[in-house]
Short mmCIF file of C-alpha atoms in Angstrom, two decimals:
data_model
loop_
_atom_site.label_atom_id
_atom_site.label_comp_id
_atom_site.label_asym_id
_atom_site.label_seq_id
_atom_site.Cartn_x
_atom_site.Cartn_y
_atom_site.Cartn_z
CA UNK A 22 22.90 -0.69 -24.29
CA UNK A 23 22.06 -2.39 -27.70
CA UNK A 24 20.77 0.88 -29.87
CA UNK A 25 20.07 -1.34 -32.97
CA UNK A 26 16.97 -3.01 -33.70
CA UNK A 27 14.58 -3.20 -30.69
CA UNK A 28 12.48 -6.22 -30.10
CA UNK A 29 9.12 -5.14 -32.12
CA UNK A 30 6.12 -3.66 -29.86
CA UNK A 31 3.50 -5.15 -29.47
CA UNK A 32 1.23 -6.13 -32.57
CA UNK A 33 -2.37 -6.66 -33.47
CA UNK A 34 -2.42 -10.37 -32.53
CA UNK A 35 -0.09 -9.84 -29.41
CA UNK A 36 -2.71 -7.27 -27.93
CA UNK A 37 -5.68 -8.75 -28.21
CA UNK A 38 -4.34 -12.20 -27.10
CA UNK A 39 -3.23 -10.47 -24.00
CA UNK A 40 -6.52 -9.10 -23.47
CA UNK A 41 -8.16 -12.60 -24.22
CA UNK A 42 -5.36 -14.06 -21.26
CA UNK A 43 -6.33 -11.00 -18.82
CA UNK A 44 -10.31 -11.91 -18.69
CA UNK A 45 -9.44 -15.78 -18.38
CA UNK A 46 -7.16 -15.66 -15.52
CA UNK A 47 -9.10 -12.85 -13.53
CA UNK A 48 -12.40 -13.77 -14.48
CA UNK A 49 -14.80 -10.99 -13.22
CA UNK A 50 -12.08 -8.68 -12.62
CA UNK A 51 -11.52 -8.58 -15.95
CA UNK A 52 -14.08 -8.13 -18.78
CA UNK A 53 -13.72 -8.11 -22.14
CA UNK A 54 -15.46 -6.84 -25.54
CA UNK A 55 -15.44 -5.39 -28.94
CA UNK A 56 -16.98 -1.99 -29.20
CA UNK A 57 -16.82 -1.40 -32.61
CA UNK A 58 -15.00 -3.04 -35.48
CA UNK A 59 -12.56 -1.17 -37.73
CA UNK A 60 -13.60 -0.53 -41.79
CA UNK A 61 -11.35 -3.69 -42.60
CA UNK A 62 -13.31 -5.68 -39.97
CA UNK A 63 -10.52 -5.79 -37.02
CA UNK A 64 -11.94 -5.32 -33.56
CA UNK A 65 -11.48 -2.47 -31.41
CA UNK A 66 -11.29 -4.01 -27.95
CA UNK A 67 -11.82 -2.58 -24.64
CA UNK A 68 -11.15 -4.10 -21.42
CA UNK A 69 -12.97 -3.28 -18.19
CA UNK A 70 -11.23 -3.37 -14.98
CA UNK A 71 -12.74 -3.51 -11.84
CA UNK A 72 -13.34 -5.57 -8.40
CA UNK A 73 -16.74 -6.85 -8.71
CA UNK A 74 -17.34 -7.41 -4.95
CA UNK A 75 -17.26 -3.53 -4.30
CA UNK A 76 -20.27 -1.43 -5.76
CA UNK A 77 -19.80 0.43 -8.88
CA UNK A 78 -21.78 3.44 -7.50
CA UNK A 79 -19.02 4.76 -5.06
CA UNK A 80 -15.87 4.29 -7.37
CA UNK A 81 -13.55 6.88 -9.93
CA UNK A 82 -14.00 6.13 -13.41
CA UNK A 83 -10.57 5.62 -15.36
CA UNK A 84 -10.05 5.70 -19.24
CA UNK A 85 -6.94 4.88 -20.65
CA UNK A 86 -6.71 4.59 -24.49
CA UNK A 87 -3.78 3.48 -26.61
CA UNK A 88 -3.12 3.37 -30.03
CA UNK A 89 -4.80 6.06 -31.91
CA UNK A 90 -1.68 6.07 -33.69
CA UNK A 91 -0.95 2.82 -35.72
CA UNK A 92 3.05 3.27 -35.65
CA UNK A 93 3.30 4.05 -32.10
CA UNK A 94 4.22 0.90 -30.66
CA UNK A 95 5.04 1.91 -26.93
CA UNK A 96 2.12 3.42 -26.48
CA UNK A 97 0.36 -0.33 -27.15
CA UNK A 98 2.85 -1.75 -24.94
CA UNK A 99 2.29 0.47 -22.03
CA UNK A 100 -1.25 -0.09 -21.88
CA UNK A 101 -1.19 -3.67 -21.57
CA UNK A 102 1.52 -3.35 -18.93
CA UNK A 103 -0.79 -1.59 -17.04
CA UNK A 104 -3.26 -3.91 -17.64
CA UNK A 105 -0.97 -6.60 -15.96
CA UNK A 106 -0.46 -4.24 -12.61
CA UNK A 107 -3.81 -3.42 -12.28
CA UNK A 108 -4.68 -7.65 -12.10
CA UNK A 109 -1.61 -8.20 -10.45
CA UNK A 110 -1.48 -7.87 -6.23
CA UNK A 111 -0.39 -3.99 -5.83
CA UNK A 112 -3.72 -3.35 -8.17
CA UNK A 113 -6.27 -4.95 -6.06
CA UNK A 114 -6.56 -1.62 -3.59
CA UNK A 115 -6.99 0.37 -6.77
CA UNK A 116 -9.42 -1.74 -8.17
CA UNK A 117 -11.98 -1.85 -4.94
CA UNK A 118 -11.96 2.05 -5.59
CA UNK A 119 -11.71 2.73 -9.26
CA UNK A 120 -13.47 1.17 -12.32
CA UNK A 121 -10.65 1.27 -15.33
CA UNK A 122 -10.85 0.66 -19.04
CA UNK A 123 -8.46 0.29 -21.35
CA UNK A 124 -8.40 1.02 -24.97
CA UNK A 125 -5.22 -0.47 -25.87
CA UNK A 126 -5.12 -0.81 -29.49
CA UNK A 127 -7.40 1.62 -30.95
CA UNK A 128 -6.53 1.77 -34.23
CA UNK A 129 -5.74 -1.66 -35.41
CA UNK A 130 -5.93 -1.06 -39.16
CA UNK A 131 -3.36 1.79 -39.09
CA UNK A 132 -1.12 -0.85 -36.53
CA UNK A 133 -1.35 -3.58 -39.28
CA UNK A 134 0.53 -1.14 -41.39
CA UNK A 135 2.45 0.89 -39.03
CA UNK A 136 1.30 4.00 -40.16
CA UNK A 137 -0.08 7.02 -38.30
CA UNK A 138 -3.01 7.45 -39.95
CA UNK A 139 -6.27 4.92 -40.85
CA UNK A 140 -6.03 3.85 -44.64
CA UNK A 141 -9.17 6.29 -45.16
CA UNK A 142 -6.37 9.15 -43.73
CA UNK A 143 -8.27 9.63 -40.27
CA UNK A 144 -6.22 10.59 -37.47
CA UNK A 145 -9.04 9.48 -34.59
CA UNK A 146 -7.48 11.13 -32.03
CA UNK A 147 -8.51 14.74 -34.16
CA UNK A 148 -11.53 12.91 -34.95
CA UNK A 149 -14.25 15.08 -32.38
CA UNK A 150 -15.82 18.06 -34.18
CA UNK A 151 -19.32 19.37 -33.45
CA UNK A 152 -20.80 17.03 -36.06
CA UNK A 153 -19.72 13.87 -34.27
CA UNK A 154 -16.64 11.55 -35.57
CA UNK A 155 -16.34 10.11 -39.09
CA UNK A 156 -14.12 6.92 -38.10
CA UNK A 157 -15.15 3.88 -36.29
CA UNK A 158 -12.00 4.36 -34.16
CA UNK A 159 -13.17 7.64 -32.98
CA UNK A 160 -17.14 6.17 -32.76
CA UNK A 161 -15.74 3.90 -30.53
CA UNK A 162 -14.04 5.97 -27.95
CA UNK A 163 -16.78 8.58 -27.86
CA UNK A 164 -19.31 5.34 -27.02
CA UNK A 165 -17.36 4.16 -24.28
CA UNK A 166 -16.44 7.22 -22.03
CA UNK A 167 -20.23 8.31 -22.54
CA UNK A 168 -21.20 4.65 -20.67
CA UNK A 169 -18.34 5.68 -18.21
CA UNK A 170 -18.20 9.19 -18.01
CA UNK A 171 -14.76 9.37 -16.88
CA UNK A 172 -13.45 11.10 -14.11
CA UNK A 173 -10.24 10.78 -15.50
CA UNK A 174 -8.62 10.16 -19.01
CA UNK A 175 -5.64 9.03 -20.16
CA UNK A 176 -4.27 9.20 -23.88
CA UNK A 177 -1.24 7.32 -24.30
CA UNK A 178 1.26 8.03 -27.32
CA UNK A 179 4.97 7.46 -28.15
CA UNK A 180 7.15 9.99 -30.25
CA UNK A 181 8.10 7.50 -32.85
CA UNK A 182 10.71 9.92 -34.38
CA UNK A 183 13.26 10.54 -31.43
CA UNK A 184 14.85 7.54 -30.28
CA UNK A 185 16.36 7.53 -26.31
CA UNK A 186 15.56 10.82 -25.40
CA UNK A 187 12.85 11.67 -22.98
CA UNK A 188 9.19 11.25 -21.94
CA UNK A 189 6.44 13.63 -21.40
CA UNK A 190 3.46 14.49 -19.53
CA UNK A 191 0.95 16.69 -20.82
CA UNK A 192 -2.07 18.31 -18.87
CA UNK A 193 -4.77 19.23 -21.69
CA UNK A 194 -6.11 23.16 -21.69
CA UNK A 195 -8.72 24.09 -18.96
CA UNK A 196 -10.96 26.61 -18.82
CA UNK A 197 -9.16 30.46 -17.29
CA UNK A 198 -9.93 31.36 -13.74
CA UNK A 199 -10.25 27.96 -12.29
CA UNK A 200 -8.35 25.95 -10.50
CA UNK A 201 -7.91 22.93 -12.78
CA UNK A 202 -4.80 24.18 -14.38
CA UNK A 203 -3.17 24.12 -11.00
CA UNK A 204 -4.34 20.68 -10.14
CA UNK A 205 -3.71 19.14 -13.58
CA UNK A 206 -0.07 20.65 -13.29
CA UNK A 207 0.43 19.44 -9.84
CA UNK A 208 -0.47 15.85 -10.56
CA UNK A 209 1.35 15.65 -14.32
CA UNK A 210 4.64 16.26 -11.93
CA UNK A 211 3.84 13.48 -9.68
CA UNK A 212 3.63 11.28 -12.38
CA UNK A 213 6.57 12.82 -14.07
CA UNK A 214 8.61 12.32 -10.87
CA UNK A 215 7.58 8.48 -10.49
CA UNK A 216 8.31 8.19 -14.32
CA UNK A 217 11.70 9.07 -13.86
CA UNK A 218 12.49 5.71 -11.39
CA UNK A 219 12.34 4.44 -14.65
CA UNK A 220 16.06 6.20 -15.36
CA UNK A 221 14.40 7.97 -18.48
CA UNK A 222 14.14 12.23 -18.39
CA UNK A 223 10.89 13.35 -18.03
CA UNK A 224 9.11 16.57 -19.45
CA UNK A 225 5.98 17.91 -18.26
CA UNK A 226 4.42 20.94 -19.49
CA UNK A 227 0.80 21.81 -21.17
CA UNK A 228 -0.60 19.72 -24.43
CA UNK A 229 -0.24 23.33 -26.30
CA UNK A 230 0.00 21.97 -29.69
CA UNK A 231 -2.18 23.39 -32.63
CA UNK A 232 -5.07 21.12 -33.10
CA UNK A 233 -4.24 19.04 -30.10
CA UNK A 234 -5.21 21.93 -27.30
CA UNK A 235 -3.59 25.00 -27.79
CA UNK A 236 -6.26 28.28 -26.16
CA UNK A 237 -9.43 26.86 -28.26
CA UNK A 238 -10.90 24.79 -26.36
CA UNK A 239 -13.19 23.43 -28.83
CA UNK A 240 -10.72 22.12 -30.90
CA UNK A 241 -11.49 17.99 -31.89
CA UNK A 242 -9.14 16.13 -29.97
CA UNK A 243 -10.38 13.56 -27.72
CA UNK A 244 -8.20 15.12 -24.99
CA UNK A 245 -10.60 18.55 -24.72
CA UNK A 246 -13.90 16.69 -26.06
CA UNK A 247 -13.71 14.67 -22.56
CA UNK A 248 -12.38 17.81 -20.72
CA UNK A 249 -15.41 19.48 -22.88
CA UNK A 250 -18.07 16.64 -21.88
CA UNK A 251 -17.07 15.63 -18.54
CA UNK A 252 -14.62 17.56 -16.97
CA UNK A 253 -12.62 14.64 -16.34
CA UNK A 254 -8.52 15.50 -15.42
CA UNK A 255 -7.08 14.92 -18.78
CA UNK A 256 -3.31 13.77 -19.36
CA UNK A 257 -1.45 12.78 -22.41
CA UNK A 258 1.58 10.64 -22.05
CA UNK A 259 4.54 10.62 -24.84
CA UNK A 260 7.30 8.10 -24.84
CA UNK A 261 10.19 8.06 -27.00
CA UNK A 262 10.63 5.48 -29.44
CA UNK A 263 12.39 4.99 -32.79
CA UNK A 264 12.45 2.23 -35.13
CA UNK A 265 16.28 2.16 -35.40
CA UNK A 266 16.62 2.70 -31.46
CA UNK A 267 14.63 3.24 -28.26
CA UNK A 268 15.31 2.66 -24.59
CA UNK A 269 15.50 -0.65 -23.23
CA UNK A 270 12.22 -2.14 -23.04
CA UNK A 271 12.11 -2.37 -19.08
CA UNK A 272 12.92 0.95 -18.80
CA UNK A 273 9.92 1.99 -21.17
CA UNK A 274 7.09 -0.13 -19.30
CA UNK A 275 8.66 1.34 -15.84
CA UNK A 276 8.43 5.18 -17.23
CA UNK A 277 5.25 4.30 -18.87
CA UNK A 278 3.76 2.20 -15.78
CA UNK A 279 5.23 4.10 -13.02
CA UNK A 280 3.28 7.33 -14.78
CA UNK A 281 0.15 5.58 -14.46
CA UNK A 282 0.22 4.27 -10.85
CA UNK A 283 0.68 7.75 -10.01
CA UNK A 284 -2.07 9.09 -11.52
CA UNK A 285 -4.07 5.79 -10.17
CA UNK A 286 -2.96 6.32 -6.69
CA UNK A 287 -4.53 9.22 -6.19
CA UNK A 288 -7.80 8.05 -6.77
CA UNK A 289 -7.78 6.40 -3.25
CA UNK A 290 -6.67 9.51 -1.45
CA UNK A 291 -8.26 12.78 -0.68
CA UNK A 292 -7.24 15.51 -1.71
CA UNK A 293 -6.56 17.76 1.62
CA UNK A 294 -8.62 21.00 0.59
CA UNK A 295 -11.56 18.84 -0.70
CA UNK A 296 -14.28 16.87 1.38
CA UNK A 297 -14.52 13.78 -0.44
CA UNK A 298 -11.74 11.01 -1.13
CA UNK A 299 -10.71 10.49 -4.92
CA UNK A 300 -9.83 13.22 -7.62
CA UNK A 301 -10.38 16.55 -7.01
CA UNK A 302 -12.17 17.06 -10.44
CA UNK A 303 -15.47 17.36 -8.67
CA UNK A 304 -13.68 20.94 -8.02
CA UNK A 305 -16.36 21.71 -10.91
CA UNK A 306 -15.80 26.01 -11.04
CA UNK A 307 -13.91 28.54 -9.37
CA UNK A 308 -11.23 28.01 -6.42
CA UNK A 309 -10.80 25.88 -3.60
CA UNK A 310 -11.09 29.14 -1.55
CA UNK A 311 -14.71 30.13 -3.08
CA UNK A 312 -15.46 27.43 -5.41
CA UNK A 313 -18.55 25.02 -6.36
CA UNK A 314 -18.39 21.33 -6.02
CA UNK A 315 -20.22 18.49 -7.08
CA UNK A 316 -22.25 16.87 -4.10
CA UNK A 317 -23.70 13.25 -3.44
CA UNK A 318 -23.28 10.59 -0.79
CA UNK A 319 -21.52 8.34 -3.78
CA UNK A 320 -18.92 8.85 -6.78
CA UNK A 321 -21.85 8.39 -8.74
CA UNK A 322 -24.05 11.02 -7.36
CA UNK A 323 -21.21 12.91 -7.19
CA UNK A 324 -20.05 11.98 -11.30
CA UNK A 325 -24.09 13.32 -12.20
CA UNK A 326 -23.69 16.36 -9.91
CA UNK A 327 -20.40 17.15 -11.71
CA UNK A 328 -21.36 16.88 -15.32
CA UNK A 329 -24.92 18.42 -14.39
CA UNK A 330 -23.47 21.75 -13.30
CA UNK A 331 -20.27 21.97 -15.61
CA UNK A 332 -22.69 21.93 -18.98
CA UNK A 333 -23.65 25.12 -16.77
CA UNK A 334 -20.56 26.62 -16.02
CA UNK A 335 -20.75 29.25 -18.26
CA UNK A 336 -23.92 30.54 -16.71
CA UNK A 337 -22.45 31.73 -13.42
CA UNK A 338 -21.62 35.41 -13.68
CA UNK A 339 -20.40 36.09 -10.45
CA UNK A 340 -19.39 33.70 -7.46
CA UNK A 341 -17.58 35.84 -5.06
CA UNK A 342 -17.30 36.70 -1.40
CA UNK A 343 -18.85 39.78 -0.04
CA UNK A 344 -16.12 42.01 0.55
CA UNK A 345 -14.89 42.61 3.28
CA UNK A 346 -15.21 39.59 4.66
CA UNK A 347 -15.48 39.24 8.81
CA UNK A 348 -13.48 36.76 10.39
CA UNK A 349 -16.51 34.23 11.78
CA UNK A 350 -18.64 35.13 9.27
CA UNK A 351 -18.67 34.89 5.47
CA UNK A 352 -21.33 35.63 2.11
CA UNK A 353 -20.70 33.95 -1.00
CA UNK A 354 -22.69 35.98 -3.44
CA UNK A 355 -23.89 33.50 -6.96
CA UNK A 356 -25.25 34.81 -9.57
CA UNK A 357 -26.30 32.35 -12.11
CA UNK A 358 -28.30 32.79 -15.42
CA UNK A 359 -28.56 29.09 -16.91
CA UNK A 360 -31.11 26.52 -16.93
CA UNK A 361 -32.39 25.05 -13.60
CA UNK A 362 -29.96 22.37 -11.95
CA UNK A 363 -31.62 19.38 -10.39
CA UNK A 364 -28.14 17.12 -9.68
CA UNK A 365 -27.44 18.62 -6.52
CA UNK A 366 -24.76 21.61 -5.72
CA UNK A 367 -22.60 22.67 -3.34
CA UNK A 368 -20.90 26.12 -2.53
CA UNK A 369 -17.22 25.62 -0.88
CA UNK A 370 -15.52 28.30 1.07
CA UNK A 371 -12.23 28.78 3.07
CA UNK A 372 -11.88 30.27 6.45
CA UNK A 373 -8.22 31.19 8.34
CA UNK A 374 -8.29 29.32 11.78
CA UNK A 375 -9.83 25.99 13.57
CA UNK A 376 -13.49 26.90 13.56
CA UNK A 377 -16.94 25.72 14.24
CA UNK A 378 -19.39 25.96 11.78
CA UNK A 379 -22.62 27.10 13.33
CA UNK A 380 -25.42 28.14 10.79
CA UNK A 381 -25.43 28.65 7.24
CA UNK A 382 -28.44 29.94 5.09
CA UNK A 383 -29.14 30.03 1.82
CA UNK A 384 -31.43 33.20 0.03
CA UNK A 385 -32.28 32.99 3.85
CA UNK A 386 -33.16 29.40 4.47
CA UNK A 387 -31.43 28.04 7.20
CA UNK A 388 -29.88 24.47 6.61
CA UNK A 389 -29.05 21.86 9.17
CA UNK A 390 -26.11 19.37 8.70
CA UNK A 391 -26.43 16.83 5.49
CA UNK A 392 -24.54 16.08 2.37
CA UNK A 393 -27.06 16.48 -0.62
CA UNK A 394 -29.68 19.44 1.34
CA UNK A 395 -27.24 20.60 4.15
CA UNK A 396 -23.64 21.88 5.09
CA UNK A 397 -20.56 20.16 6.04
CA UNK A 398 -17.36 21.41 7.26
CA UNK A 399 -13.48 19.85 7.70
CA UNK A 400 -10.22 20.81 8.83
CA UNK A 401 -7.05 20.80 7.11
CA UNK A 402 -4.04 22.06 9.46
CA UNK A 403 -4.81 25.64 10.29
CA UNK A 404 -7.63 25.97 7.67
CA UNK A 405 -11.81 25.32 8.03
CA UNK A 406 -13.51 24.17 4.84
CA UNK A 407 -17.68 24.34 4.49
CA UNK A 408 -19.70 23.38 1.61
CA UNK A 409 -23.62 24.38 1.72
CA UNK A 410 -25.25 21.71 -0.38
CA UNK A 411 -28.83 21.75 -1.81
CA UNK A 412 -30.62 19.67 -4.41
CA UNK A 413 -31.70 22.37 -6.87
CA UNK A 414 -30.44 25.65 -7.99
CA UNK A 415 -32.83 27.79 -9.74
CA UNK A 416 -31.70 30.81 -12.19
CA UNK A 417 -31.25 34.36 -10.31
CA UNK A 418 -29.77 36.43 -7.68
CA UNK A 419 -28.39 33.72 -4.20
CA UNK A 420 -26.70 34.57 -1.15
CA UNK A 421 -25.17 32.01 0.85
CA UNK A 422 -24.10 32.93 4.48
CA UNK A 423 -21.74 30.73 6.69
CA UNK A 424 -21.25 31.42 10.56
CA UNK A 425 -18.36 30.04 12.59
CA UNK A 426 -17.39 30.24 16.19
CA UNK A 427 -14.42 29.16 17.80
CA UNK A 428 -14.31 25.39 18.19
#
C-alpha cells in the first residue's frame, strides 16, 4: 500500500457536480436543490432520494449529512458513494420503502479552505442551542429534517488526524430507562460488522464526548437536537483519514458504504418484537415488554403519532404492570400528567406462551380489533405481543386490561 499522498477527496466542485449527474440520470428518483447558501454565497445542496411510484405516506425517513467539517474529506466522499448505491440496482428495494436525503457537503466555505471550522469560527455541527443556530450551515440542516422529520439520522465525519487506523460507530445518548440504548447499540454493531468487509477495524461504542453527547442531553449537537425533536435512531460515523496517509480509497467507500446499507436495510424489515415493518424507533417510551408505541395504518401516521407523544414523554409517571401479574391476564397501569394527545397511542405488552388475545379494555371500555381505536396482537417464537390503540389520551389515572386464552 502507497501511504504517501492520497488522491484528494472530494472537493466543492466535485460534489455538487455529482449531485447535478445523480438528478439527470435518475430523473425523479433523484431531486435536487439548494437549501440555503453559505455567508460567501456557496450553496448548501441537498439531494432527495426516493422512488416516486410508491407513496410517500407509508415510507422511513432517512437523513444523512456530510461535511459539517470542511477538512474532513471522507466524510464528503462517503456520502456521495452512497448516493451512487442508493440509484444504482441493489438501492431500488430501499428506495420503494424509504425516502433519503443527503447533505453531502454541508459546509462548503470551511471545504474551500480545508479547515474545520466556518471563516466566522462556527462549528455547525455544535450549532443547536435553545435560541436556534447562528450559521446558515446549521439553518439549513435544522430546515430540512423539520420538512422530513427523520426517522433516522446519520452524521458522517472522518478523523482527519489518524491516518490507517480504524473506523467508528457511534450511537448518540438516549434518554435512561428505555429501550433505545439497547436498540441503538444493537444496530451500530451491525453496521460495524458489515463495515469491517471493508478490511478496516471497526469501533463502536457511545458518542460520549463533551459537547457532542456526553449525559446532557440538551447539549447543541445536531446528533441529540434530532434525538431531542424527533426521536429519530441517531448514529455518527468516523473514518480515519490523514493528509499524509489514509487507507486505500476502495477500502474507505466499502467501510463507509457497507455501514450505511446496514443501517438502510433495516428499514425494510421488522423488527421481531414490534408490529410494524421498518425501525423500531416508533418504540417511543419504556420497554418492549411494557412499552408505548406510536400507532397509524402508515409511516406517516405512525412518524405524527411518534413525535406527538415523545414531546410528552416526560409526562408519564408511571407505566407499569399490576403486580403480580396472572398468566392470561394482564393490567398496564399509565399514569400520565401532560397535555392531551390527539396523534393516536398505543400501549404494548409481552406475554410468555402462544396465546389468543380475547378482550382488552381501556378505563373500562372494551375495544374490538383495529389499528388506530382497537388492539392487535402477534407472535414471535414462544412470545404474544398486544398493543391497545386509541386516538386520544387525556391527562389522569388509565388502566388498560388485556385477556388471553390459549390459541
Amino acid at each position: 500500500m502507497n501511504e504517501a499522498s492520497p488522491p484528494p477527496g472530494p472537493d466543492n466542485q466535485t460534489v455538487q457536480q455529482h449531485l447535478l449527474d445523480a438528478e439527470r440520470r435518475c430523473q425523479g428518483r433523484a431531486v435536487l436543490r439548494t437549501v440555503l447558501h453559505t455567508n460567501e454565497g456557496r450553496p448548501i445542496d441537498a439531494l432527495t432520494l426516493t422512488d416516486p411510484n410508491v407513496p410517500d405516506d407509508d415510507k422511513q425517513h432517512v437523513l444523512i449529512v456530510a461535511g459539517q467539517h470542511g477538512n474532513e474529506e471522507t466524510a464528503r466522499l462517503i456520502a456521495i458513494e452512497a448516493i451512487d448505491y442508493l440509484l444504482g440496482s441493489e438501492g431500488r428495494e430501499i428506495l420503494k420503502h424509504q425516502k433519503v436525503v443527503v447533505l453531502p457537503n454541508l459546509s462548503p466555505d470551511a471545504a474551500a479552505r480545508d479547515e474545520y471550522d466556518t471563516p466566522q469560527g462556527v462549528r455547525p455541527n455544535l450549532d443547536h442551542g435553545p435560541n436556534g443556530p447562528v450559521s446558515n450551515e446549521a439553518k439549513a440542516l435544522e430546515m430540512v429534517a423539520k420538512e422530513l422529520q427523520p426517522d433516522v439520522y446519520v452524521d458522517i465525519h472522518a478523523m482527519g488526524h489518524t491516518g490507517c487506523s480504524y473506523d467508528m460507530v457511534l450511537f448518540a445518548g438516549s434518554r435512561q430507562y428505555l429501550e433505545d440504548e439497547m436498540i441503538l447499540h444493537q444496530i451500530a454493531q451491525q453496521m460495524a460488522a458489515e463495515g469491517e468487509r471493508s478490511g478496516i477495524p471497526q469501533v463502536v461504542h457511545p458518542l460520549t464526548w463533551v459537547g457532542w453527547g456526553g449525559n446532557d442531553l440538551n447539549e447543541p449537537s445536531s446528533t441529540l437536537w434530532m434525538y431531542r425533536q424527533f426521536k429519530s435512531l441517531v448514529f455518527l460515523l468516523e473514518s480515519s483519514e490523514a493528509n499524509s496517509m489514509s487507507n486505500p480509497r476502495d477500502m474507505q467507500i466499502a467501510s463507509g458504504v457497507g455501514r450505511l446499507k446496514a443501517l438502510l436495510t433495516l428499514g425494510n424489515q421488522r423488527h421481531p418484537k414490534l408490529y410494524y415493518p421498518g425501525y423500531p424507533c416508533y418504540l417511543t417510551t419504556g420497554m418492549f415488554n411494557k412499552g408505548i408505541v406510536a400507532v397509524g395504518r402508515t409511516a406517516a401516521e405512525r412518524r405524527r403519532s411518534r413525535i406527538g407523544i415523545w414531546k410528552n414523554t416526560a409526562a408519564f409517571k408511571q407505566v407499569k404492570p399490576k403486580i403480580p401479574e396472572a398468566f392470561y391476564r394482564k393490567t398496564l397501569l399509565v399514569d400520565y400528567q401532560g397535555e392531551p394527545i390527539s396523534t393516536g397511542i398505543g400501549f404494548q405488552i409481552r406475554a410468555a406462551g402462544q396465546l389468543e388475545l380475547t378482550h382488552v379494555t381501556v378505563d373500562g371500555r372494551p375495544l374490538m380489533p383495529g389499528e388506530t381505536e382497537g388492539y392487535y396482537t402477534w407472535h414471535d417464537g414462544q412470545i404474544t405481543s398486544a398493543v391497545a390503540a386509541v386516538s386520544s389520551l387525556e391527562p389522569g389515572q388509565h388502566e388498560i386490561n388485556y385477556t388471553f386464552s390459549e390459541k
